[in-house]
Amino acid sequence: MSGAKPGLTHIGASGEAHMVDVSDKAETVRIATAEGHVKMASETLALIVQGNAKKGDVIGTARLAGIMAAKRTADLIPLCHPLMLTKVTVEIAEDAALPGLRVTATAKLSGKTGVEMEALTAVSVACLTIYDMAKAADKAMEIGGIRLLEKSGGKSGDFRHPEAR
């Protein structure tokens, strides 16, 4: 391979993976929001919402797991910078149409690199935690729809997913 691939910032001139140098970037407020869902049987959803799952508070535990995961993203994704997040929120809402739970996470900081991966990691781990805590009742649950909804700040500017609600 000759030269860096356009648009792939983590690929060097020889095609090797590397961590991006952000030292010359300006510090800006950066915010990213991601979403995902866990589809499940209606009975499982009722069990969770009523607080009757064997392992306890599924939604509260998943929210905390998502926040903790956002803070550890650099430990999980090899080329992510360790970030000093100033805010992480994880919201989990019942969606009878799935049926299941929708997870939305927002990560924020003032810094030199974006927080998209932190928001996506928070959603992913929150969804996995929901599955783990409710699998005794429903092993057929399905995790899906994990995507970046929007981001702001930084050189690349703002982004909003075309299908975002």
PDB file of N, CA, C and O in Angstrom, residues 112-137:
ATOM      1  N   LYS A 112      -9.346  17.338  22.765  1.00  0.00           N
ATOM      2  CA  LYS A 112      -8.769  17.350  21.425  1.00  0.00           C
ATOM      3  C   LYS A 112      -9.231  16.203  20.543  1.00  0.00           C
ATOM      4  O   LYS A 112      -8.827  16.113  19.392  1.00  0.00           O
ATOM      5  N   THR A 113     -10.058  15.308  21.078  1.00  0.00           N
ATOM      6  CA  THR A 113     -10.546  14.192  20.283  1.00  0.00           C
ATOM      7  C   THR A 113     -11.979  13.872  20.680  1.00  0.00           C
ATOM      8  O   THR A 113     -12.414  14.207  21.787  1.00  0.00           O
ATOM      9  N   GLY A 114     -12.703  13.260  19.769  1.00  0.00           N
ATOM     10  CA  GLY A 114     -14.127  13.025  19.950  1.00  0.00           C
ATOM     11  C   GLY A 114     -14.474  11.922  20.935  1.00  0.00           C
ATOM     12  O   GLY A 114     -13.621  11.161  21.381  1.00  0.00           O
ATOM     13  N   VAL A 115     -15.753  11.834  21.249  1.00  0.00           N
ATOM     14  CA  VAL A 115     -16.259  10.884  22.242  1.00  0.00           C
ATOM     15  C   VAL A 115     -17.268   9.900  21.642  1.00  0.00           C
ATOM     16  O   VAL A 115     -18.043   9.297  22.370  1.00  0.00           O
ATOM     17  N   GLU A 116     -17.215   9.721  20.332  1.00  0.00           N
ATOM     18  CA  GLU A 116     -18.143   8.788  19.690  1.00  0.00           C
ATOM     19  C   GLU A 116     -17.977   7.370  20.225  1.00  0.00           C
ATOM     20  O   GLU A 116     -18.953   6.676  20.507  1.00  0.00           O
ATOM     21  N   MET A 117     -16.724   6.935  20.349  1.00  0.00           N
ATOM     22  CA  MET A 117     -16.475   5.564  20.802  1.00  0.00           C
ATOM     23  C   MET A 117     -16.926   5.358  22.245  1.00  0.00           C
ATOM     24  O   MET A 117     -17.395   4.276  22.608  1.00  0.00           O
ATOM     25  N   GLU A 118     -16.830   6.390  23.056  1.00  0.00           N
ATOM     26  CA  GLU A 118     -17.274   6.283  24.442  1.00  0.00           C
ATOM     27  C   GLU A 118     -18.793   6.121  24.504  1.00  0.00           C
ATOM     28  O   GLU A 118     -19.298   5.296  25.282  1.00  0.00           O
ATOM     29  N   ALA A 119     -19.528   6.879  23.692  1.00  0.00           N
ATOM     30  CA  ALA A 119     -20.983   6.745  23.669  1.00  0.00           C
ATOM     31  C   ALA A 119     -21.394   5.366  23.136  1.00  0.00           C
ATOM     32  O   ALA A 119     -22.289   4.715  23.683  1.00  0.00           O
ATOM     33  N   LEU A 120     -20.733   4.915  22.067  1.00  0.00           N
ATOM     34  CA  LEU A 120     -21.041   3.601  21.494  1.00  0.00           C
ATOM     35  C   LEU A 120     -20.686   2.461  22.456  1.00  0.00           C
ATOM     36  O   LEU A 120     -21.419   1.465  22.556  1.00  0.00           O
ATOM     37  N   THR A 121     -19.596   2.601  23.174  1.00  0.00           N
ATOM     38  CA  THR A 121     -19.199   1.586  24.149  1.00  0.00           C
ATOM     39  C   THR A 121     -20.193   1.535  25.298  1.00  0.00           C
ATOM     40  O   THR A 121     -20.575   0.450  25.759  1.00  0.00           O
ATOM     41  N   ALA A 122     -20.642   2.698  25.759  1.00  0.00           N
ATOM     42  CA  ALA A 122     -21.632   2.749  26.840  1.00  0.00           C
ATOM     43  C   ALA A 122     -22.902   2.011  26.435  1.00  0.00           C
ATOM     44  O   ALA A 122     -23.440   1.202  27.204  1.00  0.00           O
ATOM     45  N   VAL A 123     -23.389   2.268  25.224  1.00  0.00           N
ATOM     46  CA  VAL A 123     -24.597   1.596  24.745  1.00  0.00           C
ATOM     47  C   VAL A 123     -24.378   0.091  24.650  1.00  0.00           C
ATOM     48  O   VAL A 123     -25.208  -0.705  25.101  1.00  0.00           O
ATOM     49  N   SER A 124     -23.250  -0.301  24.062  1.00  0.00           N
ATOM     50  CA  SER A 124     -22.964  -1.723  23.864  1.00  0.00           C
ATOM     51  C   SER A 124     -22.927  -2.484  25.184  1.00  0.00           C
ATOM     52  O   SER A 124     -23.542  -3.544  25.326  1.00  0.00           O
ATOM     53  N   VAL A 125     -22.213  -1.945  26.160  1.00  0.00           N
ATOM     54  CA  VAL A 125     -22.081  -2.634  27.444  1.00  0.00           C
ATOM     55  C   VAL A 125     -23.395  -2.599  28.222  1.00  0.00           C
ATOM     56  O   VAL A 125     -23.746  -3.583  28.895  1.00  0.00           O
ATOM     57  N   ALA A 126     -24.146  -1.522  28.134  1.00  0.00           N
ATOM     58  CA  ALA A 126     -25.456  -1.486  28.787  1.00  0.00           C
ATOM     59  C   ALA A 126     -26.364  -2.567  28.199  1.00  0.00           C
ATOM     60  O   ALA A 126     -27.054  -3.288  28.944  1.00  0.00           O
ATOM     61  N   CYS A 127     -26.356  -2.715  26.879  1.00  0.00           N
ATOM     62  CA  CYS A 127     -27.166  -3.756  26.235  1.00  0.00           C
ATOM     63  C   CYS A 127     -26.699  -5.149  26.653  1.00  0.00           C
ATOM     64  O   CYS A 127     -27.529  -6.034  26.943  1.00  0.00           O
ATOM     65  N   LEU A 128     -25.405  -5.371  26.697  1.00  0.00           N
ATOM     66  CA  LEU A 128     -24.871  -6.665  27.127  1.00  0.00           C
ATOM     67  C   LEU A 128     -25.247  -6.959  28.580  1.00  0.00           C
ATOM     68  O   LEU A 128     -25.539  -8.102  28.946  1.00  0.00           O
ATOM     69  N   THR A 129     -25.262  -5.942  29.411  1.00  0.00           N
ATOM     70  CA  THR A 129     -25.632  -6.115  30.817  1.00  0.00           C
ATOM     71  C   THR A 129     -27.105  -6.488  30.943  1.00  0.00           C
ATOM     72  O   THR A 129     -27.458  -7.361  31.747  1.00  0.00           O
ATOM     73  N   ILE A 130     -27.953  -5.852  30.146  1.00  0.00           N
ATOM     74  CA  ILE A 130     -29.373  -6.221  30.143  1.00  0.00           C
ATOM     75  C   ILE A 130     -29.511  -7.696  29.781  1.00  0.00           C
ATOM     76  O   ILE A 130     -30.220  -8.457  30.447  1.00  0.00           O
ATOM     77  N   TYR A 131     -28.805  -8.105  28.740  1.00  0.00           N
ATOM     78  CA  TYR A 131     -28.857  -9.512  28.324  1.00  0.00           C
ATOM     79  C   TYR A 131     -28.393 -10.419  29.470  1.00  0.00           C
ATOM     80  O   TYR A 131     -29.049 -11.399  29.821  1.00  0.00           O
ATOM     81  N   ASP A 132     -27.249 -10.101  30.058  1.00  0.00           N
ATOM     82  CA  ASP A 132     -26.701 -10.926  31.128  1.00  0.00           C
ATOM     83  C   ASP A 132     -27.672 -11.060  32.291  1.00  0.00           C
ATOM     84  O   ASP A 132     -27.859 -12.147  32.832  1.00  0.00           O
ATOM     85  N   MET A 133     -28.288  -9.967  32.676  1.00  0.00           N
ATOM     86  CA  MET A 133     -29.149  -9.989  33.853  1.00  0.00           C
ATOM     87  C   MET A 133     -30.492 -10.658  33.607  1.00  0.00           C
ATOM     88  O   MET A 133     -31.144 -11.086  34.558  1.00  0.00           O
ATOM     89  N   ALA A 134     -30.911 -10.749  32.340  1.00  0.00           N
ATOM     90  CA  ALA A 134     -32.225 -11.329  32.048  1.00  0.00           C
ATOM     91  C   ALA A 134     -32.152 -12.645  31.274  1.00  0.00           C
ATOM     92  O   ALA A 134     -33.180 -13.223  30.947  1.00  0.00           O
ATOM     93  N   LYS A 135     -30.953 -13.145  31.010  1.00  0.00           N
ATOM     94  CA  LYS A 135     -30.813 -14.347  30.186  1.00  0.00           C
ATOM     95  C   LYS A 135     -31.444 -15.588  30.807  1.00  0.00           C
ATOM     96  O   LYS A 135     -31.836 -16.494  30.095  1.00  0.00           O
ATOM     97  N   ALA A 136     -31.564 -15.633  32.115  1.00  0.00           N
ATOM     98  CA  ALA A 136     -32.215 -16.773  32.755  1.00  0.00           C
ATOM     99  C   ALA A 136     -33.680 -16.878  32.325  1.00  0.00           C
ATOM    100  O   ALA A 136     -34.226 -17.973  32.214  1.00  0.00           O
ATOM    101  N   ALA A 137     -34.278 -15.736  32.029  1.00  0.00           N
ATOM    102  CA  ALA A 137     -35.685 -15.718  31.611  1.00  0.00           C
ATOM    103  C   ALA A 137     -35.852 -15.791  30.098  1.00  0.00           C
ATOM    104  O   ALA A 137     -36.899 -16.227  29.612  1.00  0.00           O
TER     105      ALA A 137
END
